[in-house]
Short mmCIF file of C-alpha atoms in Angstrom, two decimals:
data_model
loop_
_atom_site.label_atom_id
_atom_site.label_comp_id
_atom_site.label_asym_id
_atom_site.label_seq_id
_atom_site.Cartn_x
_atom_site.Cartn_y
_atom_site.Cartn_z
CA MET W 1 120.26 -176.28 21.66
CA SER W 2 121.97 -178.66 24.08
CA SER W 3 123.43 -177.20 27.24
CA SER W 4 126.49 -179.37 26.73
CA THR W 5 127.84 -177.30 23.86
CA PRO W 6 128.37 -173.57 23.57
CA PRO W 7 125.67 -171.84 21.54
CA GLU W 8 126.90 -171.01 18.08
CA THR W 9 124.36 -168.24 17.66
CA VAL W 10 125.97 -166.03 20.30
CA GLN W 11 128.44 -163.89 18.46
CA SER W 12 129.82 -161.71 21.22
CA GLY W 13 130.22 -161.86 24.98
CA VAL W 14 130.48 -164.93 27.17
CA SER W 15 127.33 -167.08 27.10
CA ALA W 16 125.73 -168.52 30.23
CA ALA W 17 126.82 -172.02 29.19
CA GLU W 18 130.41 -170.87 28.78
CA GLN W 19 130.36 -169.09 32.14
CA ARG W 20 129.12 -172.25 33.81
CA ALA W 21 131.77 -174.33 32.09
CA VAL W 22 134.63 -171.99 32.95
CA VAL W 23 133.61 -171.53 36.60
CA SER W 24 133.18 -175.27 37.13
CA LEU W 25 136.46 -176.16 35.39
CA ALA W 26 138.36 -173.46 37.28
CA SER W 27 136.89 -174.79 40.53
CA LEU W 28 137.90 -178.34 39.64
CA TYR W 29 141.45 -177.29 38.84
CA ALA W 30 141.67 -175.21 42.03
CA LEU W 31 140.43 -178.09 44.22
CA ARG W 32 143.12 -180.39 42.86
CA MET W 33 145.99 -177.90 42.97
CA LEU W 34 145.02 -176.83 46.49
CA GLY W 35 145.55 -180.40 47.61
CA LEU W 36 148.95 -180.59 45.95
CA PHE W 37 150.22 -177.27 47.30
CA MET W 38 149.05 -177.33 50.95
CA VAL W 39 151.92 -179.53 52.09
CA LEU W 40 154.65 -177.28 50.65
CA PRO W 41 154.97 -174.87 53.61
CA VAL W 42 154.71 -177.62 56.27
CA MET W 43 156.34 -180.80 54.95
CA MET W 44 159.84 -180.00 56.24
CA ILE W 45 158.46 -179.30 59.73
CA GLU W 46 155.66 -181.83 60.18
CA GLY W 47 157.45 -184.47 58.12
CA GLN W 48 160.19 -184.76 60.74
CA LYS W 49 157.69 -186.76 62.81
CA LEU W 50 157.62 -189.52 60.17
CA ASP W 51 159.74 -192.64 60.53
CA GLY W 52 162.85 -192.52 58.36
CA ALA W 53 162.53 -188.81 57.60
CA THR W 54 165.59 -186.97 56.29
CA PRO W 55 165.77 -183.61 54.49
CA GLN W 56 166.47 -185.41 51.23
CA LEU W 57 163.54 -187.83 51.56
CA LEU W 58 161.17 -185.08 52.68
CA GLY W 59 162.21 -183.03 49.67
CA LEU W 60 161.46 -186.06 47.50
CA ALA W 61 158.05 -186.38 49.16
CA MET W 62 157.33 -182.75 48.31
CA GLY W 63 158.28 -183.04 44.65
CA VAL W 64 157.69 -186.65 43.58
CA TYR W 65 154.16 -185.85 42.39
CA GLY W 66 155.83 -183.91 39.59
CA LEU W 67 157.56 -187.00 38.19
CA THR W 68 154.41 -189.09 37.79
CA GLN W 69 152.46 -186.06 36.59
CA ALA W 70 155.07 -185.31 33.93
CA LEU W 71 155.17 -188.90 32.70
CA LEU W 72 151.38 -189.18 32.38
CA GLN W 73 150.44 -185.65 31.31
CA ILE W 74 150.58 -186.15 27.53
CA PRO W 75 149.26 -189.78 27.52
CA ALA W 76 146.26 -188.73 29.64
CA GLY W 77 145.42 -185.95 27.19
CA THR W 78 145.66 -188.38 24.27
CA LEU W 79 143.40 -190.88 26.05
CA SER W 80 140.84 -188.13 26.66
CA ASP W 81 140.65 -187.60 22.90
CA ARG W 82 139.82 -191.29 22.47
CA PHE W 83 137.62 -192.10 25.47
CA GLY W 84 136.22 -188.69 26.41
CA ARG W 85 137.31 -186.00 28.83
CA LYS W 86 135.17 -186.87 31.82
CA PRO W 87 136.16 -190.56 32.19
CA ILE W 88 139.85 -189.56 32.24
CA ILE W 89 139.22 -186.73 34.71
CA ILE W 90 137.17 -188.94 37.04
CA GLY W 91 139.74 -191.73 36.86
CA GLY W 92 142.52 -189.26 37.61
CA LEU W 93 140.66 -187.85 40.60
CA LEU W 94 140.09 -191.35 41.98
CA ILE W 95 143.84 -192.06 41.72
CA PHE W 96 144.52 -188.69 43.37
CA ALA W 97 142.12 -189.51 46.20
CA LEU W 98 143.75 -192.93 46.70
CA GLY W 99 147.18 -191.31 46.93
CA SER W 100 145.84 -188.82 49.46
CA LEU W 101 144.42 -191.65 51.60
CA ILE W 102 147.71 -193.55 51.53
CA ALA W 103 149.66 -190.41 52.51
CA ALA W 104 147.16 -189.54 55.26
CA SER W 105 147.51 -192.97 56.89
CA ALA W 106 151.30 -193.24 56.48
CA ASP W 107 153.58 -193.45 59.49
CA SER W 108 156.80 -193.37 57.48
CA VAL W 109 158.22 -190.98 54.95
CA TYR W 110 158.14 -193.78 52.36
CA GLY W 111 154.37 -194.07 52.67
CA VAL W 112 154.03 -190.33 52.10
CA ILE W 113 156.32 -190.56 49.06
CA LEU W 114 154.13 -193.33 47.62
CA GLY W 115 150.98 -191.33 48.30
CA ARG W 116 152.40 -188.20 46.68
CA ALA W 117 153.50 -190.19 43.64
CA LEU W 118 149.96 -191.50 43.24
CA GLN W 119 148.59 -187.97 43.62
CA GLY W 120 150.68 -186.97 40.62
CA GLY W 121 149.45 -190.07 38.79
CA GLY W 122 146.03 -188.46 38.67
CA ALA W 123 147.22 -186.38 35.71
CA ILE W 124 144.09 -184.54 34.60
CA ALA W 125 145.45 -181.10 33.68
CA SER W 126 145.60 -181.80 29.95
CA ALA W 127 142.08 -183.27 29.90
CA ILE W 128 140.73 -180.20 31.73
CA MET W 129 142.38 -177.83 29.27
CA ALA W 130 141.00 -179.84 26.36
CA LEU W 131 137.55 -179.61 27.94
CA VAL W 132 137.93 -175.82 28.11
CA THR W 133 138.46 -175.84 24.34
CA ASP W 134 135.46 -178.12 23.80
CA LEU W 135 133.14 -175.89 25.83
CA THR W 136 134.14 -172.37 24.77
CA ARG W 137 134.15 -170.45 21.53
CA GLU W 138 137.44 -169.26 20.16
CA GLU W 139 136.84 -165.58 20.83
CA ASN W 140 136.28 -166.34 24.53
CA ARG W 141 138.95 -168.98 24.96
CA MET W 142 141.72 -166.67 26.13
CA LYS W 143 139.41 -165.35 28.84
CA ALA W 144 138.62 -168.91 29.85
CA MET W 145 142.28 -169.88 30.01
CA ALA W 146 143.04 -166.74 32.02
CA SER W 147 140.32 -167.73 34.50
CA ILE W 148 141.88 -171.18 34.87
CA GLY W 149 145.28 -169.58 35.38
CA ALA W 150 143.86 -167.25 38.01
CA SER W 151 142.32 -170.22 39.82
CA ILE W 152 145.74 -171.90 39.95
CA GLY W 153 147.36 -168.77 41.36
CA LEU W 154 144.56 -168.36 43.89
CA SER W 155 144.77 -172.01 44.97
CA PHE W 156 148.53 -171.67 45.45
CA SER W 157 148.07 -168.59 47.64
CA VAL W 158 145.26 -170.16 49.66
CA ALA W 159 147.29 -173.37 50.08
CA LEU W 160 150.26 -171.53 51.57
CA VAL W 161 147.94 -169.89 54.09
CA LEU W 162 145.81 -172.96 54.88
CA GLY W 163 148.69 -175.44 55.09
CA PRO W 164 150.31 -174.17 58.32
CA TRP W 165 146.91 -173.57 59.91
CA LEU W 166 145.68 -177.10 59.18
CA ALA W 167 148.99 -178.62 60.21
CA GLY W 168 148.64 -176.94 63.59
CA MET W 169 145.25 -178.62 64.01
CA GLY W 170 146.01 -182.13 62.78
CA GLY W 171 149.39 -182.42 61.10
CA LEU W 172 150.01 -183.93 57.69
CA SER W 173 147.25 -186.50 58.17
CA LEU W 174 144.60 -183.78 58.30
CA ILE W 175 146.01 -182.05 55.22
CA PHE W 176 146.13 -185.25 53.16
CA GLY W 177 142.72 -186.34 54.42
CA LEU W 178 141.20 -183.01 53.37
CA THR W 179 142.98 -183.34 50.03
CA GLY W 180 141.22 -186.66 49.43
CA VAL W 181 137.86 -185.09 50.26
CA LEU W 182 138.57 -182.27 47.80
CA ALA W 183 139.30 -184.86 45.10
CA LEU W 184 135.97 -186.56 45.72
CA LEU W 185 134.23 -183.17 45.57
CA GLY W 186 135.96 -182.71 42.23
CA ILE W 187 134.32 -185.90 40.97
CA LEU W 188 130.90 -184.53 41.92
CA VAL W 189 131.69 -181.27 40.11
CA THR W 190 132.71 -183.27 37.03
CA LEU W 191 129.62 -185.46 37.05
CA PHE W 192 126.91 -182.95 37.86
CA ILE W 193 128.11 -179.42 37.07
CA ILE W 194 130.55 -179.51 34.14
CA PRO W 195 128.71 -179.87 30.79
CA THR W 196 129.45 -182.94 28.68
CA PRO W 197 130.42 -182.04 25.10
CA PRO W 198 131.43 -184.46 22.38
CA ALA W 199 135.21 -184.92 22.32
CA LEU W 200 136.48 -182.88 19.40
CA PRO W 201 139.85 -183.20 17.67
CA HIS W 202 141.62 -179.92 18.29
CA ARG W 203 145.37 -179.55 18.06
CA ASP W 204 145.35 -176.36 20.09
CA ALA W 205 143.75 -178.26 22.99
CA SER W 206 145.66 -181.52 23.32
CA ALA W 207 148.94 -183.04 22.29
CA VAL W 208 149.35 -185.23 19.20
CA LEU W 209 152.13 -187.78 19.70
CA SER W 210 153.59 -187.32 16.21
CA GLU W 211 153.59 -183.54 16.70
CA VAL W 212 155.18 -183.82 20.14
CA GLY W 213 158.32 -185.25 18.55
CA ILE W 214 158.48 -182.31 16.15
CA GLN W 215 158.01 -179.72 18.90
CA LEU W 216 160.66 -181.39 21.05
CA ARG W 217 163.07 -180.35 18.29
CA ASN W 218 161.72 -176.80 18.11
CA THR W 219 164.58 -174.74 19.54
CA GLN W 220 162.39 -171.63 19.88
CA LEU W 221 160.37 -173.32 22.60
CA TRP W 222 163.17 -174.66 24.77
CA PRO W 223 164.09 -171.43 26.59
CA LEU W 224 160.47 -171.29 27.77
CA ASN W 225 160.40 -175.00 28.65
CA LEU W 226 163.58 -174.56 30.69
CA GLY W 227 162.11 -171.45 32.30
CA ILE W 228 159.00 -173.19 33.60
CA PHE W 229 161.13 -176.17 34.69
CA LEU W 230 163.31 -173.85 36.76
CA LEU W 231 160.40 -171.81 38.10
CA HIS W 232 158.64 -174.85 39.55
CA ALA W 233 161.90 -176.33 40.80
CA LEU W 234 162.32 -173.11 42.76
CA MET W 235 158.73 -173.26 44.03
CA VAL W 236 159.36 -176.58 45.75
CA ALA W 237 163.02 -176.07 46.68
CA ILE W 238 162.59 -172.81 48.60
CA PHE W 239 160.04 -174.43 50.90
CA ILE W 240 162.65 -177.00 51.86
CA ALA W 241 164.53 -174.18 53.60
CA ILE W 242 162.19 -171.28 54.41
CA PRO W 243 159.98 -172.91 57.09
CA GLY W 244 163.03 -173.87 59.14
CA GLN W 245 164.48 -170.38 58.84
CA LEU W 246 161.24 -168.86 60.14
CA LEU W 247 161.25 -171.25 63.10
CA LYS W 248 164.78 -170.08 63.99
CA LEU W 249 163.39 -166.56 64.21
CA ASP W 250 160.82 -167.76 66.78
CA LEU W 251 157.82 -167.65 64.45
CA PRO W 252 155.77 -170.79 65.34
CA ALA W 253 154.78 -172.98 62.43
CA GLU W 254 151.06 -172.40 63.00
CA HIS W 255 151.67 -168.63 62.59
CA HIS W 256 153.52 -168.85 59.26
CA SER W 257 150.19 -168.28 57.51
CA TRP W 258 150.07 -164.72 58.86
CA LEU W 259 153.37 -163.98 57.12
CA TYR W 260 152.47 -165.64 53.82
CA LEU W 261 149.06 -163.98 53.47
CA PRO W 262 150.09 -160.29 53.25
CA VAL W 263 153.18 -161.17 51.23
CA LEU W 264 151.18 -163.07 48.60
CA LEU W 265 148.46 -160.42 48.38
CA SER W 266 151.02 -157.65 47.95
CA ALA W 267 152.96 -159.63 45.34
CA PHE W 268 149.78 -160.13 43.33
CA VAL W 269 148.96 -156.42 43.39
CA LEU W 270 152.49 -155.56 42.27
CA MET W 271 152.29 -158.09 39.43
CA VAL W 272 149.14 -156.76 37.75
CA PRO W 273 150.50 -153.54 36.15
CA PHE W 274 153.50 -155.39 34.75
CA ILE W 275 151.30 -158.04 33.12
CA ILE W 276 149.28 -155.24 31.53
CA ILE W 277 152.50 -153.71 30.23
CA ALA W 278 153.65 -157.09 28.90
CA GLU W 279 150.44 -157.71 26.96
CA LYS W 280 149.14 -154.27 26.02
CA ARG W 281 152.45 -152.55 25.35
CA ARG W 282 154.05 -155.73 24.02
CA LYS W 283 156.97 -155.73 26.44
CA MET W 284 156.75 -159.39 27.43
CA LYS W 285 160.46 -160.15 27.03
CA SER W 286 161.44 -157.22 29.25
CA VAL W 287 158.87 -158.16 31.89
CA VAL W 288 160.05 -161.79 31.97
CA ILE W 289 163.68 -160.75 32.38
CA ILE W 290 162.67 -158.31 35.14
CA GLY W 291 160.81 -161.14 36.88
CA ALA W 292 163.82 -163.44 36.68
CA SER W 293 166.15 -160.72 37.96
CA VAL W 294 163.89 -160.00 40.92
CA ILE W 295 163.77 -163.71 41.79
CA ALA W 296 167.56 -164.00 41.62
CA ILE W 297 168.04 -160.95 43.88
CA SER W 298 165.58 -162.36 46.41
CA LEU W 299 167.29 -165.77 46.45
CA PHE W 300 170.74 -164.28 46.98
CA GLY W 301 169.28 -162.17 49.77
CA MET W 302 167.71 -165.22 51.41
CA SER W 303 171.14 -166.82 51.71
CA ALA W 304 172.15 -164.11 54.18
CA ALA W 305 168.78 -163.14 55.76
CA SER W 306 168.90 -162.98 59.55
CA GLU W 307 165.90 -160.86 60.61
CA MET W 308 162.17 -161.34 60.18
CA TRP W 309 161.79 -158.18 58.12
CA HIS W 310 164.47 -159.53 55.77
CA TRP W 311 162.26 -162.54 55.03
CA VAL W 312 159.15 -160.42 54.58
CA VAL W 313 160.84 -158.21 51.99
CA LEU W 314 162.66 -161.04 50.23
CA MET W 315 159.58 -163.28 49.97
CA LEU W 316 157.59 -160.32 48.64
CA LEU W 317 160.22 -159.85 45.92
CA TYR W 318 160.33 -163.58 45.20
CA PHE W 319 156.59 -164.03 44.79
CA TRP W 320 156.34 -160.86 42.74
CA GLY W 321 158.90 -162.23 40.29
CA PHE W 322 157.37 -165.70 40.44
CA ASN W 323 153.91 -164.39 39.57
CA LEU W 324 155.29 -162.35 36.68
CA MET W 325 156.96 -165.36 35.13
CA GLU W 326 154.14 -167.81 35.92
CA ALA W 327 151.68 -165.59 34.04
CA SER W 328 153.99 -164.56 31.19
CA LEU W 329 155.74 -167.76 30.11
CA PRO W 330 152.65 -169.72 28.94
CA SER W 331 151.35 -166.62 27.17
CA TRP W 332 154.69 -166.28 25.38
CA LEU W 333 154.65 -169.93 24.37
CA SER W 334 151.10 -169.75 22.99
CA LYS W 335 152.17 -166.80 20.82
CA ILE W 336 155.11 -168.59 19.20
CA ALA W 337 153.84 -172.18 18.99
CA PRO W 338 153.33 -173.13 15.31
CA ALA W 339 149.82 -173.22 13.88
CA GLY W 340 148.15 -176.51 14.81
CA ALA W 341 150.86 -177.38 17.32
CA LYS W 342 149.93 -175.40 20.42
CA GLY W 343 148.43 -178.41 22.22
CA SER W 344 151.61 -180.43 21.70
CA ALA W 345 153.85 -177.53 22.65
CA MET W 346 151.82 -176.90 25.80
CA GLY W 347 151.95 -180.62 26.63
CA ILE W 348 155.75 -180.53 26.60
CA TYR W 349 155.73 -177.27 28.56
CA SER W 350 153.44 -178.72 31.24
CA SER W 351 155.55 -181.86 31.50
CA MET W 352 158.66 -179.75 32.04
CA GLN W 353 156.79 -177.76 34.69
CA PHE W 354 156.05 -180.90 36.69
CA LEU W 355 159.54 -182.32 36.14
CA GLY W 356 160.83 -179.08 37.63
CA ALA W 357 158.78 -179.67 40.79
CA PHE W 358 160.29 -183.15 41.05
CA ALA W 359 163.83 -181.87 40.53
CA GLY W 360 163.33 -179.04 43.02
CA GLY W 361 162.17 -181.42 45.71
CA SER W 362 164.66 -184.23 45.22
CA LEU W 363 167.78 -182.20 44.35
CA GLY W 364 166.87 -179.36 46.68
CA GLY W 365 166.53 -181.78 49.58
CA TRP W 366 169.90 -183.30 48.78
CA LEU W 367 171.60 -179.92 48.48
CA MET W 368 170.04 -178.78 51.74
CA SER W 369 171.18 -181.90 53.59
CA GLN W 370 174.72 -181.70 52.22
CA TYR W 371 175.50 -177.99 52.22
CA GLY W 372 172.78 -176.12 54.09
CA SER W 373 170.17 -173.51 53.21
CA SER W 374 172.58 -170.73 52.19
CA ALA W 375 174.15 -172.90 49.50
CA LEU W 376 170.69 -173.91 48.32
CA PHE W 377 169.58 -170.30 47.86
CA VAL W 378 172.82 -169.22 46.17
CA GLY W 379 172.74 -172.19 43.81
CA LEU W 380 169.14 -171.49 42.84
CA GLY W 381 169.88 -167.80 42.31
CA ALA W 382 172.82 -168.63 40.04
CA LEU W 383 170.60 -170.89 37.90
CA VAL W 384 168.05 -168.11 37.51
CA ILE W 385 170.75 -165.68 36.37
CA LEU W 386 171.99 -168.17 33.77
CA TRP W 387 168.45 -168.65 32.45
CA ALA W 388 167.87 -164.87 32.31
CA LEU W 389 171.03 -164.53 30.21
CA LEU W 390 169.67 -167.20 27.87
CA MET W 391 166.41 -165.28 27.53
CA THR W 392 168.24 -162.11 26.53
CA GLN W 393 169.28 -163.99 23.38
CA SER W 394 165.70 -164.99 22.52
CA SER W 395 163.59 -162.93 20.15
CA ALA W 396 160.67 -161.06 21.69
CA PRO W 397 157.41 -162.79 20.77
CA GLN W 398 155.03 -161.42 18.20
CA HIS W 399 151.60 -160.98 19.75
CA LEU W 400 149.77 -163.65 17.79
CA THR W 401 146.88 -165.97 18.57
CA SER W 402 145.66 -169.26 17.12
CA VAL W 403 142.52 -169.64 15.02
CA ARG W 404 140.91 -172.91 13.91
CA LEU W 405 138.52 -173.06 10.95
CA ASP W 406 136.55 -176.11 9.87
CA SER W 407 137.45 -177.37 6.42
CA ALA W 408 135.73 -180.72 6.07
CA ASP W 409 135.76 -180.56 2.25
CA GLY W 410 139.41 -179.67 2.02
CA CYS W 411 141.08 -176.56 0.71
CA SER W 412 143.01 -175.96 -2.48
CA GLU W 413 146.51 -174.53 -2.68
CA GLN W 414 145.00 -171.38 -4.13
CA GLN W 415 142.63 -170.97 -1.18
CA LEU W 416 145.45 -171.57 1.29
CA ALA W 417 147.45 -168.87 -0.46
CA GLN W 418 144.50 -166.50 -0.22
CA LEU W 419 144.23 -167.19 3.51
CA MET W 420 147.93 -166.54 3.92
CA ALA W 421 147.55 -163.22 2.08
CA LEU W 422 144.89 -161.93 4.50
CA ALA W 423 145.85 -159.05 6.77
CA GLY W 424 147.20 -160.24 10.11
CA VAL W 425 147.84 -163.85 9.05
CA SER W 426 151.39 -165.08 9.63
CA GLU W 427 150.97 -168.85 9.27
CA VAL W 428 148.48 -171.32 7.74
CA SER W 429 148.40 -175.08 8.30
CA LEU W 430 145.92 -177.51 6.73
CA LEU W 431 145.16 -180.65 8.76
CA ALA W 432 143.18 -182.78 6.32
CA SER W 433 142.86 -185.69 8.77
CA GLU W 434 141.10 -183.38 11.21
CA GLY W 435 139.17 -181.43 8.59
CA ALA W 436 140.54 -178.15 9.87
CA ILE W 437 142.76 -175.21 9.01
CA TYR W 438 144.89 -173.62 11.73
CA LEU W 439 146.16 -170.06 11.46
CA LYS W 440 148.43 -167.84 13.52
CA VAL W 441 147.05 -164.33 13.36
CA SER W 442 147.26 -160.87 14.84
CA ALA W 443 143.88 -160.46 16.51
CA ASP W 444 143.86 -156.72 15.83
CA ALA W 445 144.24 -157.13 12.08
CA PHE W 446 142.61 -160.48 11.27
CA ASP W 447 139.11 -160.51 9.76
CA ARG W 448 137.42 -163.86 10.36
CA THR W 449 134.62 -163.04 7.92
CA GLN W 450 137.08 -162.80 5.03
CA ALA W 451 138.66 -166.11 6.00
CA LEU W 452 135.29 -167.82 6.18
CA ALA W 453 134.38 -166.44 2.76
CA ILE W 454 137.50 -168.02 1.27
CA ILE W 455 136.73 -171.38 2.90
CA HIS W 456 133.07 -171.12 1.85
CA SER W 457 134.20 -170.84 -1.74
CA THR W 458 135.67 -174.35 -1.38
CA GLY W 459 132.34 -175.74 -0.22
CA GLU W 460 132.66 -175.20 3.51
CA GLU W 461 129.55 -173.62 5.00
CA HIS W 462 131.02 -172.07 8.10
CA GLY W 463 134.09 -171.78 10.26
CA SER W 464 134.36 -173.48 13.61
CA GLN W 465 133.82 -171.30 16.61
CA ARG W 466 135.37 -173.88 18.85
#
C-alpha cells in the first residue's frame, strides 16, 4: 500500500496516513493564514510611517489581498484538478512569498498594497481543501475539515497576539519578512511532509465551472454567502478603528497583545457549548442569529466606548459572536448544498469571504477617514442587524452530509430509484462523466452497505471511500 493514499482496508478510526495528511495540511494552512492576519492589528498604527499613507489607503492595504484571492480562488482549484494539487500549492506559496518580500521592502503605502495583492494572488485554499478530500476517507473527512477550520481559528488568534509584539520589535518590515519565511516553510511542508495522491475528480472537493454558474443562481445559498462576506468585512474593518482607540486610552501598541490574548481565549471557551448545541441539538439557525445579534450589540457599544474595560467586554462579545458564525456558516452551507455541488458552492462561498475582506478594508478605510470610528461601528452594526433579519426568513438546515460512491459502469434509473428509497437519503445525483453517484444523506439513518449492494448489482465492485 502506498503511503500517498489512505488505506482502504481501515474501516474505522483515523489511520496514521490520514493523521499525517491532516496535521501537515492544517499546518500549511495555518502558516499561510498567520502571515495574512498578523498585520491586521498593527497596520493602522505602523502604516502611518509609510510614504503616502492615509486611513483609506491603509485600509486598502489591509484588505486588498481579498480581491486577488477571490478572483483566483475557483480558477486555482480547477487548475489543481488538471495539473495536480502540489504544483498549484507550491506556485501559490512562491507568489505569496514574493508579495511578502515586496511589502517588507516597501517604503510607501503603494508598495505595501502591491505586496498584499500578490499575497492574495497565492490562492491555494481550494487546492488544499481538494487535497484533504484526496487524502482522507469519507467517514473521516468532517473531522479533517474541522481540524483545518481549527487551525485557521488558531492562526487568527495567534496572529492578533504576535502582530503587535513583532511590530514593536521591527515594524511592518519584520512582520512581512517573517511572513515570507513562513511561506517558504510551507513549500518544504508541501514537498516533504504532505503525501502525494493522484488528483481525483470529486465535486465535493473542488468547483466545476459549469456547476458554479448553477449555484450562483441558487437562492438558498445566498444568505450564507452574504453572511460570510459581511463577517470578513467586519474582521478587517474593525481593526481600522480599534488600534487607534486603544492608543487613546494610553495602551501602547506593543502591549495590545496582552488585551487580545485573554479576550480571544475567553471567546473561544464561550463558543464551544453553543457549537455543540448547534450540531447535536440541531439549533444551528438559532445559534447563528444569536451570534449575529451579539456582534451587532458589540459594534454599537464600540461606537460609544470610552474606558478600557468597555473595550475588553465589547471585544469579548464581538469575538464570541464572530467565532460562532465563522464555525456555523460553512457547516450550514455544506448541509444544504445540492448533491455533487458542494465544491462549487464552497468555491463561491470562499470567494465571497475574501471579497468581504477587500470590501471591509477599502470601504471601512474610506468611512473611517470621512466620518470617524463611531460612524464606522454604527454602520457595521446596522448591516449585521439587516443580515440577521434576512436569516430569520431562511429555513433551518436539515442535518445532512454528502456521500460519493463510485459508479464506473453506470447506474440504471431503477437503481437510482432504489438508492433514493433508502432510509436517510434525501437526494441522488449521477455524474456519468466522473463515474460517480453523489447522495445527500442523514448520517444517523443511512446504511452505506445497502447502497453499495445496489451499486454492486449494476456491476460496480465497491463504493469509493474517498
